[in-house]
Structure formats: C-alpha cells, structure tokens
Amino acid sequence: MHIPENKKVYFASDQHLGAPTQEASFPREQKFVNWLNQIKDDAEAIFLLGDLFDFWFEYKTVVPKGFVRVLGKLAEIRDSGIPIYFFVGNHDLWMHDYFEKELNIPVYHSPQKFILNNKTLLIGHGDGLGPHDKGYKRMKKVFTFPLFKWMFKWLHPDLGVRLGQYMSVKNKLISGDEDAKFLGEENEWLVQYCKRKLETAHYDYFVFGHRHLPLHIQLQEDSKYINLGDWIQYYTYGSFEKDKLTLKKY
C-alpha cells in the first residue's frame, strides 16, 4: 500500500464497547466516534485490531443491539472510499460476515502481513500467541469449536447475549490477561512471539492489541513491537506516516 505524503494509516484496538454496561461505555463510544470523525480527513486506511465490542455474536439474522453510532461512523468512512480492516479479538471472536456484507469491511481471524510504503508489518489482535496464556488458549479452543458455536446459536438471543455479556465481564480466562502491567521483555509473551517470527522472516513492525498497555519495544535495530493500548484507560492509537509508526494519545 502506497501512502501519499498528506495521508496516514491509523490503528486502534480494545474499545470494549458494552463493558461493564452499555450505559457506562457510552461516553467511550462517543469519544471513539469523535476520534474516527477527526482522522477521516487524512486517513489512507484504518486498522481496527479487535475487541471493539466486549461481546459480539452473530446469529443468522440477529446481531447484538446497540453501538449504532460507531457502526454508522464506520459505514460512513468506508462508503467514502477509505479502506477499513478488522481483526477479531478474543471478545468478538464470534464475528462472521456481518461487517463484510453490511459495511464492506474485511474481517481477519489471524495475524496478517501488510506492506505500507515498503515497510513490512505483521498485524493482529494478539490473543493466544506465543508461550503461556495457556488457560485462555484452552478456553478459545472451546469457544471456537464448531459444535459449541452451533449449540450456542440455538439459545434465544435475549438469553445468549445476556449470558455472553456476563461471562465476558466476569471471566478472566476470556480476557486472557492479568492486570495490564509491563512484565519485562523476557516475560512478555507477545515479545517472545515477535522474536520467534524474526527468526524466519523480517518485519519492520509488529502491531498488536489485547494487552491493554501501550508498548513500544525495540526488538532489533530495524524491527519494533507496538502494542496499541486501549480505549478504556489510555485512549492510545497508532499513526503510520511516511515510513514510521508512532503511538499517540487522543
């Protein structure tokens, strides 16, 4: 992807809209929509790296109620011709084709390589990668097992969504994280994942979310790991301009 001189590519992750309740998260939704409204004038593309919603499940004809402001803003931006790329997180991993059909936004379920102005980026949500996080990895296998998804969809949406929202807020295994604090490079499992990937291929930037902690770590002289933080405490995002990716705060 070539980025013109006056344009930028933006990255954001972990808004967790709906947590702990839709009413409590409404100011955060407004703030995120205001940010989208601000960046649309110079955005060449926008990457959303998962957990936009604290819980999301797509039935055949039903999606969770609410979030109309952020969905409407995403539709407006996409209809204007700006590409948007969405990576599912561990809280919205049951996303199927609603974004693709309704908003024309591609949805990815695993990290993907992108090239921006000759810089190679590996982009994803970050859950379940690298060593450790074993409790969440076991939980994810259950949640993504086809029989479990088939059984869950037969719950009435009023029950299924309420149950999913309760589990999403209460169960730490779903989060896959301890309290967001820097553990040191040797204990940061996404850092270990990035270093292992560098053994077989070069990436200028690794860009992930999930940790709820803004991080900018030099892996090699020409390779960096960026964690985008969240829109609960930090309100941080990534901005790629010319050939450099930086973390910024809204």
PDB file of C-alpha atoms in Angstrom:
ATOM      1  CA  MET A   1       0.000   0.000   0.000  1.00  0.00           C
ATOM      2  CA  HIS A   2       1.406   3.383  -1.015  1.00  0.00           C
ATOM      3  CA  ILE A   3       0.575   6.218   1.350  1.00  0.00           C
ATOM      4  CA  PRO A   4       0.543   9.742  -0.140  1.00  0.00           C
ATOM      5  CA  GLU A   5       2.548  12.487   1.586  1.00  0.00           C
ATOM      6  CA  ASN A   6      -0.512  14.095   3.157  1.00  0.00           C
ATOM      7  CA  LYS A   7      -2.115  10.845   4.355  1.00  0.00           C
ATOM      8  CA  LYS A   8      -1.739   8.484   7.328  1.00  0.00           C
ATOM      9  CA  VAL A   9      -2.729   4.961   8.277  1.00  0.00           C
ATOM     10  CA  TYR A  10      -4.355   4.619  11.697  1.00  0.00           C
ATOM     11  CA  PHE A  11      -4.517   1.712  14.145  1.00  0.00           C
ATOM     12  CA  ALA A  12      -6.721   1.244  17.220  1.00  0.00           C
ATOM     13  CA  SER A  13      -7.705  -1.643  19.456  1.00  0.00           C
ATOM     14  CA  ASP A  14      -9.597  -2.731  22.564  1.00  0.00           C
ATOM     15  CA  GLN A  15     -12.514  -0.328  22.874  1.00  0.00           C
ATOM     16  CA  HIS A  16     -14.621  -2.990  24.672  1.00  0.00           C
ATOM     17  CA  LEU A  17     -17.867  -1.174  23.971  1.00  0.00           C
ATOM     18  CA  GLY A  18     -20.643  -2.500  26.174  1.00  0.00           C
ATOM     19  CA  ALA A  19     -18.428  -3.099  29.216  1.00  0.00           C
ATOM     20  CA  PRO A  20     -19.273  -3.134  32.005  1.00  0.00           C
ATOM     21  CA  THR A  21     -22.664  -1.979  30.662  1.00  0.00           C
ATOM     22  CA  GLN A  22     -23.763  -0.183  27.506  1.00  0.00           C
ATOM     23  CA  GLU A  23     -24.706   2.867  29.566  1.00  0.00           C
ATOM     24  CA  ALA A  24     -21.305   3.003  31.268  1.00  0.00           C
ATOM     25  CA  SER A  25     -19.412   2.578  27.996  1.00  0.00           C
ATOM     26  CA  PHE A  26     -21.461   5.159  26.082  1.00  0.00           C
ATOM     27  CA  PRO A  27     -19.052   8.067  26.785  1.00  0.00           C
ATOM     28  CA  ARG A  28     -16.187   5.920  25.496  1.00  0.00           C
ATOM     29  CA  GLU A  29     -18.164   5.116  22.358  1.00  0.00           C
ATOM     30  CA  GLN A  30     -18.754   8.833  21.807  1.00  0.00           C
ATOM     31  CA  LYS A  31     -15.055   9.540  22.286  1.00  0.00           C
ATOM     32  CA  PHE A  32     -14.053   6.826  19.820  1.00  0.00           C
ATOM     33  CA  VAL A  33     -16.573   8.102  17.256  1.00  0.00           C
ATOM     34  CA  ASN A  34     -15.172  11.619  17.688  1.00  0.00           C
ATOM     35  CA  TRP A  35     -11.697  10.234  17.008  1.00  0.00           C
ATOM     36  CA  LEU A  36     -12.918   8.477  13.864  1.00  0.00           C
ATOM     37  CA  ASN A  37     -14.566  11.705  12.755  1.00  0.00           C
ATOM     38  CA  GLN A  38     -11.289  13.563  13.298  1.00  0.00           C
ATOM     39  CA  ILE A  39      -8.995  11.162  11.435  1.00  0.00           C
ATOM     40  CA  LYS A  40     -11.230  10.546   8.414  1.00  0.00           C
ATOM     41  CA  ASP A  41      -9.913  13.663   6.642  1.00  0.00           C
ATOM     42  CA  ASP A  42      -6.343  12.383   6.327  1.00  0.00           C
ATOM     43  CA  ALA A  43      -6.786   8.603   6.717  1.00  0.00           C
ATOM     44  CA  GLU A  44      -5.497   6.467   3.867  1.00  0.00           C
ATOM     45  CA  ALA A  45      -6.665   3.359   5.747  1.00  0.00           C
ATOM     46  CA  ILE A  46      -7.815   2.324   9.233  1.00  0.00           C
ATOM     47  CA  PHE A  47      -6.948  -0.897  11.047  1.00  0.00           C
ATOM     48  CA  LEU A  48      -9.126  -1.996  13.971  1.00  0.00           C
ATOM     49  CA  LEU A  49      -7.342  -4.720  15.903  1.00  0.00           C
ATOM     50  CA  GLY A  50     -10.159  -6.356  17.800  1.00  0.00           C
ATOM     51  CA  ASP A  51     -12.282  -6.184  20.950  1.00  0.00           C
ATOM     52  CA  LEU A  52     -14.225  -3.273  19.542  1.00  0.00           C
ATOM     53  CA  PHE A  53     -17.103  -4.863  21.445  1.00  0.00           C
ATOM     54  CA  ASP A  54     -16.863  -6.528  24.825  1.00  0.00           C
ATOM     55  CA  PHE A  55     -19.147  -9.250  23.489  1.00  0.00           C
ATOM     56  CA  TRP A  56     -20.299  -9.991  19.954  1.00  0.00           C
ATOM     57  CA  PHE A  57     -22.126 -12.957  18.492  1.00  0.00           C
ATOM     58  CA  GLU A  58     -23.692 -13.145  15.055  1.00  0.00           C
ATOM     59  CA  TYR A  59     -26.802 -15.228  14.732  1.00  0.00           C
ATOM     60  CA  LYS A  60     -28.066 -15.897  11.212  1.00  0.00           C
ATOM     61  CA  THR A  61     -30.380 -12.863  11.251  1.00  0.00           C
ATOM     62  CA  VAL A  62     -29.522 -11.124  14.559  1.00  0.00           C
ATOM     63  CA  VAL A  63     -26.586  -9.159  15.963  1.00  0.00           C
ATOM     64  CA  PRO A  64     -26.352  -7.565  19.439  1.00  0.00           C
ATOM     65  CA  LYS A  65     -28.435  -4.428  19.887  1.00  0.00           C
ATOM     66  CA  GLY A  66     -26.690  -1.072  20.252  1.00  0.00           C
ATOM     67  CA  PHE A  67     -23.450   0.513  19.023  1.00  0.00           C
ATOM     68  CA  VAL A  68     -25.284   2.323  16.205  1.00  0.00           C
ATOM     69  CA  ARG A  69     -23.078   5.416  16.441  1.00  0.00           C
ATOM     70  CA  VAL A  70     -19.796   3.596  15.944  1.00  0.00           C
ATOM     71  CA  LEU A  71     -21.260   1.293  13.284  1.00  0.00           C
ATOM     72  CA  GLY A  72     -22.767   4.258  11.474  1.00  0.00           C
ATOM     73  CA  LYS A  73     -19.464   6.145  11.553  1.00  0.00           C
ATOM     74  CA  LEU A  74     -17.581   3.118  10.231  1.00  0.00           C
ATOM     75  CA  ALA A  75     -20.155   2.788   7.432  1.00  0.00           C
ATOM     76  CA  GLU A  76     -19.796   6.479   6.574  1.00  0.00           C
ATOM     77  CA  ILE A  77     -15.994   6.269   6.443  1.00  0.00           C
ATOM     78  CA  ARG A  78     -15.999   3.079   4.400  1.00  0.00           C
ATOM     79  CA  ASP A  79     -18.616   4.450   1.981  1.00  0.00           C
ATOM     80  CA  SER A  80     -16.345   7.450   1.424  1.00  0.00           C
ATOM     81  CA  GLY A  81     -13.756   5.081  -0.045  1.00  0.00           C
ATOM     82  CA  ILE A  82     -11.367   4.729   2.911  1.00  0.00           C
ATOM     83  CA  PRO A  83     -10.390   1.068   3.481  1.00  0.00           C
ATOM     84  CA  ILE A  84     -11.023  -0.358   6.950  1.00  0.00           C
ATOM     85  CA  TYR A  85      -9.567  -3.674   8.090  1.00  0.00           C
ATOM     86  CA  PHE A  86     -10.944  -5.507  11.124  1.00  0.00           C
ATOM     87  CA  PHE A  87      -9.176  -8.189  13.164  1.00  0.00           C
ATOM     88  CA  VAL A  88     -11.335 -10.123  15.601  1.00  0.00           C
ATOM     89  CA  GLY A  89     -10.270 -10.091  19.231  1.00  0.00           C
ATOM     90  CA  ASN A  90     -10.960 -12.582  21.977  1.00  0.00           C
ATOM     91  CA  HIS A  91     -14.171 -10.738  22.953  1.00  0.00           C
ATOM     92  CA  ASP A  92     -15.592 -10.501  19.429  1.00  0.00           C
ATOM     93  CA  LEU A  93     -14.142 -13.724  18.007  1.00  0.00           C
ATOM     94  CA  TRP A  94     -17.624 -14.907  17.016  1.00  0.00           C
ATOM     95  CA  MET A  95     -17.759 -12.295  14.283  1.00  0.00           C
ATOM     96  CA  HIS A  96     -18.726 -13.842  10.959  1.00  0.00           C
ATOM     97  CA  ASP A  97     -19.739 -11.897   7.841  1.00  0.00           C
ATOM     98  CA  TYR A  98     -21.868  -9.022   9.154  1.00  0.00           C
ATOM     99  CA  PHE A  99     -19.079  -6.446   8.779  1.00  0.00           C
ATOM    100  CA  GLU A 100     -18.196  -7.761   5.339  1.00  0.00           C
ATOM    101  CA  LYS A 101     -21.749  -7.758   3.991  1.00  0.00           C
ATOM    102  CA  GLU A 102     -23.157  -4.706   5.771  1.00  0.00           C
ATOM    103  CA  LEU A 103     -20.097  -2.428   5.932  1.00  0.00           C
ATOM    104  CA  ASN A 104     -17.788  -3.823   3.218  1.00  0.00           C
ATOM    105  CA  ILE A 105     -15.066  -4.251   5.865  1.00  0.00           C
ATOM    106  CA  PRO A 106     -12.915  -7.401   5.591  1.00  0.00           C
ATOM    107  CA  VAL A 107     -12.588  -9.436   8.779  1.00  0.00           C
ATOM    108  CA  TYR A 108      -9.456 -11.378   9.730  1.00  0.00           C
ATOM    109  CA  HIS A 109      -9.194 -14.130  12.336  1.00  0.00           C
ATOM    110  CA  SER A 110      -5.388 -14.398  12.460  1.00  0.00           C
ATOM    111  CA  PRO A 111      -2.389 -12.057  12.069  1.00  0.00           C
ATOM    112  CA  GLN A 112      -1.761 -10.797   8.549  1.00  0.00           C
ATOM    113  CA  LYS A 113       1.198  -9.240   6.749  1.00  0.00           C
ATOM    114  CA  PHE A 114       0.775  -5.806   5.164  1.00  0.00           C
ATOM    115  CA  ILE A 115       3.319  -3.643   3.359  1.00  0.00           C
ATOM    116  CA  LEU A 116       2.998   0.111   3.873  1.00  0.00           C
ATOM    117  CA  ASN A 117       5.444   2.327   1.996  1.00  0.00           C
ATOM    118  CA  ASN A 118       7.890  -0.585   1.702  1.00  0.00           C
ATOM    119  CA  LYS A 119       7.705  -1.315   5.443  1.00  0.00           C
ATOM    120  CA  THR A 120       6.533  -4.806   6.366  1.00  0.00           C
ATOM    121  CA  LEU A 121       4.034  -5.063   9.214  1.00  0.00           C
ATOM    122  CA  LEU A 122       2.562  -8.110  10.937  1.00  0.00           C
ATOM    123  CA  ILE A 123      -0.816  -7.062  12.331  1.00  0.00           C
ATOM    124  CA  GLY A 124      -3.267  -8.876  14.590  1.00  0.00           C
ATOM    125  CA  HIS A 125      -5.139  -8.757  17.877  1.00  0.00           C
ATOM    126  CA  GLY A 126      -2.500 -10.729  19.762  1.00  0.00           C
ATOM    127  CA  ASP A 127      -4.530 -13.182  21.823  1.00  0.00           C
ATOM    128  CA  GLY A 128      -3.218 -16.723  22.181  1.00  0.00           C
ATOM    129  CA  LEU A 129       0.132 -16.005  20.528  1.00  0.00           C
ATOM    130  CA  GLY A 130       3.493 -17.004  21.904  1.00  0.00           C
ATOM    131  CA  PRO A 131       4.162 -19.048  25.045  1.00  0.00           C
ATOM    132  CA  HIS A 132       1.995 -19.036  28.182  1.00  0.00           C
ATOM    133  CA  ASP A 133      -1.601 -17.738  28.286  1.00  0.00           C
ATOM    134  CA  LYS A 134      -2.494 -21.453  28.445  1.00  0.00           C
ATOM    135  CA  GLY A 135      -5.799 -21.044  30.300  1.00  0.00           C
ATOM    136  CA  TYR A 136      -7.099 -18.693  27.648  1.00  0.00           C
ATOM    137  CA  LYS A 137      -5.815 -20.926  24.829  1.00  0.00           C
ATOM    138  CA  ARG A 138      -7.838 -23.834  26.211  1.00  0.00           C
ATOM    139  CA  MET A 139     -10.879 -21.585  26.579  1.00  0.00           C
ATOM    140  CA  LYS A 140     -10.502 -20.327  22.993  1.00  0.00           C
ATOM    141  CA  LYS A 141     -10.450 -23.876  21.639  1.00  0.00           C
ATOM    142  CA  VAL A 142     -13.789 -24.476  23.355  1.00  0.00           C
ATOM    143  CA  PHE A 143     -15.337 -21.218  22.146  1.00  0.00           C
ATOM    144  CA  THR A 144     -14.257 -21.726  18.531  1.00  0.00           C
ATOM    145  CA  PHE A 145     -15.220 -25.420  18.420  1.00  0.00           C
ATOM    146  CA  PRO A 146     -17.957 -25.728  15.745  1.00  0.00           C
ATOM    147  CA  LEU A 147     -20.254 -27.849  17.932  1.00  0.00           C
ATOM    148  CA  PHE A 148     -20.106 -25.277  20.767  1.00  0.00           C
ATOM    149  CA  LYS A 149     -20.925 -22.410  18.389  1.00  0.00           C
ATOM    150  CA  TRP A 150     -23.775 -24.438  16.880  1.00  0.00           C
ATOM    151  CA  MET A 151     -25.205 -25.143  20.332  1.00  0.00           C
ATOM    152  CA  PHE A 152     -24.861 -21.519  21.472  1.00  0.00           C
ATOM    153  CA  LYS A 153     -26.693 -20.126  18.444  1.00  0.00           C
ATOM    154  CA  TRP A 154     -29.798 -22.106  19.413  1.00  0.00           C
ATOM    155  CA  LEU A 155     -30.119 -20.087  22.588  1.00  0.00           C
ATOM    156  CA  HIS A 156     -32.643 -17.290  22.228  1.00  0.00           C
ATOM    157  CA  PRO A 157     -30.655 -14.057  21.575  1.00  0.00           C
ATOM    158  CA  ASP A 158     -32.089 -12.450  24.739  1.00  0.00           C
ATOM    159  CA  LEU A 159     -30.548 -15.279  26.746  1.00  0.00           C
ATOM    160  CA  GLY A 160     -27.448 -15.866  24.641  1.00  0.00           C
ATOM    161  CA  VAL A 161     -26.331 -12.232  24.514  1.00  0.00           C
ATOM    162  CA  ARG A 162     -27.024 -11.698  28.221  1.00  0.00           C
ATOM    163  CA  LEU A 163     -25.042 -14.844  29.089  1.00  0.00           C
ATOM    164  CA  GLY A 164     -22.198 -13.841  26.778  1.00  0.00           C
ATOM    165  CA  GLN A 165     -22.015 -10.337  28.231  1.00  0.00           C
ATOM    166  CA  TYR A 166     -21.956 -11.695  31.772  1.00  0.00           C
ATOM    167  CA  MET A 167     -19.172 -14.170  31.002  1.00  0.00           C
ATOM    168  CA  SER A 168     -17.192 -11.571  29.086  1.00  0.00           C
ATOM    169  CA  VAL A 169     -17.123  -9.172  32.026  1.00  0.00           C
ATOM    170  CA  LYS A 170     -16.714 -11.727  34.828  1.00  0.00           C
ATOM    171  CA  ASN A 171     -14.432 -14.446  33.451  1.00  0.00           C
ATOM    172  CA  LYS A 172     -10.713 -13.533  33.475  1.00  0.00           C
ATOM    173  CA  LEU A 173      -9.898 -16.543  31.288  1.00  0.00           C
ATOM    174  CA  ILE A 174     -11.814 -14.932  28.433  1.00  0.00           C
ATOM    175  CA  SER A 175      -9.668 -11.844  28.780  1.00  0.00           C
ATOM    176  CA  GLY A 176      -6.512 -13.914  28.665  1.00  0.00           C
ATOM    177  CA  ASP A 177      -4.637 -11.218  30.586  1.00  0.00           C
ATOM    178  CA  GLU A 178      -3.634 -10.411  34.098  1.00  0.00           C
ATOM    179  CA  ASP A 179      -3.879  -6.786  35.155  1.00  0.00           C
ATOM    180  CA  ALA A 180      -2.255  -4.687  32.465  1.00  0.00           C
ATOM    181  CA  LYS A 181       1.271  -4.058  33.675  1.00  0.00           C
ATOM    182  CA  PHE A 182       4.602  -4.421  31.951  1.00  0.00           C
ATOM    183  CA  LEU A 183       6.153  -7.771  32.827  1.00  0.00           C
ATOM    184  CA  GLY A 184       9.623  -7.209  31.388  1.00  0.00           C
ATOM    185  CA  GLU A 185      10.643  -8.228  27.878  1.00  0.00           C
ATOM    186  CA  GLU A 186      11.571 -11.751  28.930  1.00  0.00           C
ATOM    187  CA  ASN A 187       8.060 -12.304  30.349  1.00  0.00           C
ATOM    188  CA  GLU A 188       6.027 -10.517  27.690  1.00  0.00           C
ATOM    189  CA  TRP A 189       4.733 -13.413  25.598  1.00  0.00           C
ATOM    190  CA  LEU A 190       3.975 -11.221  22.585  1.00  0.00           C
ATOM    191  CA  VAL A 191       7.579 -10.024  22.630  1.00  0.00           C
ATOM    192  CA  GLN A 192       8.674 -13.666  22.608  1.00  0.00           C
ATOM    193  CA  TYR A 193       6.292 -14.368  19.725  1.00  0.00           C
ATOM    194  CA  CYS A 194       7.727 -11.480  17.703  1.00  0.00           C
ATOM    195  CA  LYS A 195      11.305 -12.588  18.312  1.00  0.00           C
ATOM    196  CA  ARG A 196      10.474 -16.096  17.134  1.00  0.00           C
ATOM    197  CA  LYS A 197       8.863 -14.741  13.972  1.00  0.00           C
ATOM    198  CA  LEU A 198      12.024 -12.737  13.261  1.00  0.00           C
ATOM    199  CA  GLU A 199      13.999 -15.975  13.149  1.00  0.00           C
ATOM    200  CA  THR A 200      12.341 -16.877   9.847  1.00  0.00           C
ATOM    201  CA  ALA A 201      11.259 -13.549   8.301  1.00  0.00           C
ATOM    202  CA  HIS A 202      11.836  -9.825   8.689  1.00  0.00           C
ATOM    203  CA  TYR A 203       9.143  -7.426   9.863  1.00  0.00           C
ATOM    204  CA  ASP A 204       9.713  -3.744  10.427  1.00  0.00           C
ATOM    205  CA  TYR A 205       6.742  -3.551  12.796  1.00  0.00           C
ATOM    206  CA  PHE A 206       4.643  -5.969  14.800  1.00  0.00           C
ATOM    207  CA  VAL A 207       1.349  -4.300  15.707  1.00  0.00           C
ATOM    208  CA  PHE A 208      -0.967  -5.896  18.276  1.00  0.00           C
ATOM    209  CA  GLY A 209      -3.581  -5.065  20.882  1.00  0.00           C
ATOM    210  CA  HIS A 210      -5.001  -7.315  23.620  1.00  0.00           C
ATOM    211  CA  ARG A 211      -2.539  -6.273  26.352  1.00  0.00           C
ATOM    212  CA  HIS A 212      -4.394  -3.043  27.188  1.00  0.00           C
ATOM    213  CA  LEU A 213      -0.974  -1.490  27.647  1.00  0.00           C
ATOM    214  CA  PRO A 214       0.732   0.952  25.260  1.00  0.00           C
ATOM    215  CA  LEU A 215       4.138  -0.533  24.436  1.00  0.00           C
ATOM    216  CA  HIS A 216       6.927   0.424  22.030  1.00  0.00           C
ATOM    217  CA  ILE A 217       9.727  -2.140  22.185  1.00  0.00           C
ATOM    218  CA  GLN A 218      12.822  -2.295  20.014  1.00  0.00           C
ATOM    219  CA  LEU A 219      13.305  -5.934  19.004  1.00  0.00           C
ATOM    220  CA  GLN A 220      16.199  -5.415  16.603  1.00  0.00           C
ATOM    221  CA  GLU A 221      17.837  -2.372  15.098  1.00  0.00           C
ATOM    222  CA  ASP A 222      15.239  -2.331  12.312  1.00  0.00           C
ATOM    223  CA  SER A 223      12.288  -4.080  13.960  1.00  0.00           C
ATOM    224  CA  LYS A 224       9.804  -2.855  16.596  1.00  0.00           C
ATOM    225  CA  TYR A 225       6.854  -4.242  18.515  1.00  0.00           C
ATOM    226  CA  ILE A 226       3.964  -1.826  19.080  1.00  0.00           C
ATOM    227  CA  ASN A 227       1.064  -2.552  21.403  1.00  0.00           C
ATOM    228  CA  LEU A 228      -1.795  -0.123  20.897  1.00  0.00           C
ATOM    229  CA  GLY A 229      -3.070   0.063  24.475  1.00  0.00           C
ATOM    230  CA  ASP A 230      -6.834   0.515  24.871  1.00  0.00           C
ATOM    231  CA  TRP A 231      -9.790   2.915  24.865  1.00  0.00           C
ATOM    232  CA  ILE A 232     -10.690   2.279  28.494  1.00  0.00           C
ATOM    233  CA  GLN A 233      -7.780   3.856  30.341  1.00  0.00           C
ATOM    234  CA  TYR A 234      -5.190   5.076  27.839  1.00  0.00           C
ATOM    235  CA  TYR A 235      -7.085   6.137  24.665  1.00  0.00           C
ATOM    236  CA  THR A 236      -3.976   5.461  22.579  1.00  0.00           C
ATOM    237  CA  TYR A 237      -3.669   4.664  18.893  1.00  0.00           C
ATOM    238  CA  GLY A 238      -1.066   4.098  16.207  1.00  0.00           C
ATOM    239  CA  SER A 239      -0.316   6.508  13.385  1.00  0.00           C
ATOM    240  CA  PHE A 240       1.780   5.465  10.383  1.00  0.00           C
ATOM    241  CA  GLU A 241       3.118   8.384   8.360  1.00  0.00           C
ATOM    242  CA  LYS A 242       5.719   8.185   5.579  1.00  0.00           C
ATOM    243  CA  ASP A 243       7.714   5.201   6.883  1.00  0.00           C
ATOM    244  CA  LYS A 244       7.280   5.454  10.653  1.00  0.00           C
ATOM    245  CA  LEU A 245       4.695   4.112  13.092  1.00  0.00           C
ATOM    246  CA  THR A 246       4.218   6.024  16.335  1.00  0.00           C
ATOM    247  CA  LEU A 247       1.930   5.724  19.341  1.00  0.00           C
ATOM    248  CA  LYS A 248      -0.251   8.702  20.138  1.00  0.00           C
ATOM    249  CA  LYS A 249      -2.895   9.591  22.726  1.00  0.00           C
ATOM    250  CA  TYR A 250      -6.313  11.041  21.940  1.00  0.00           C
TER     251      TYR A 250
END
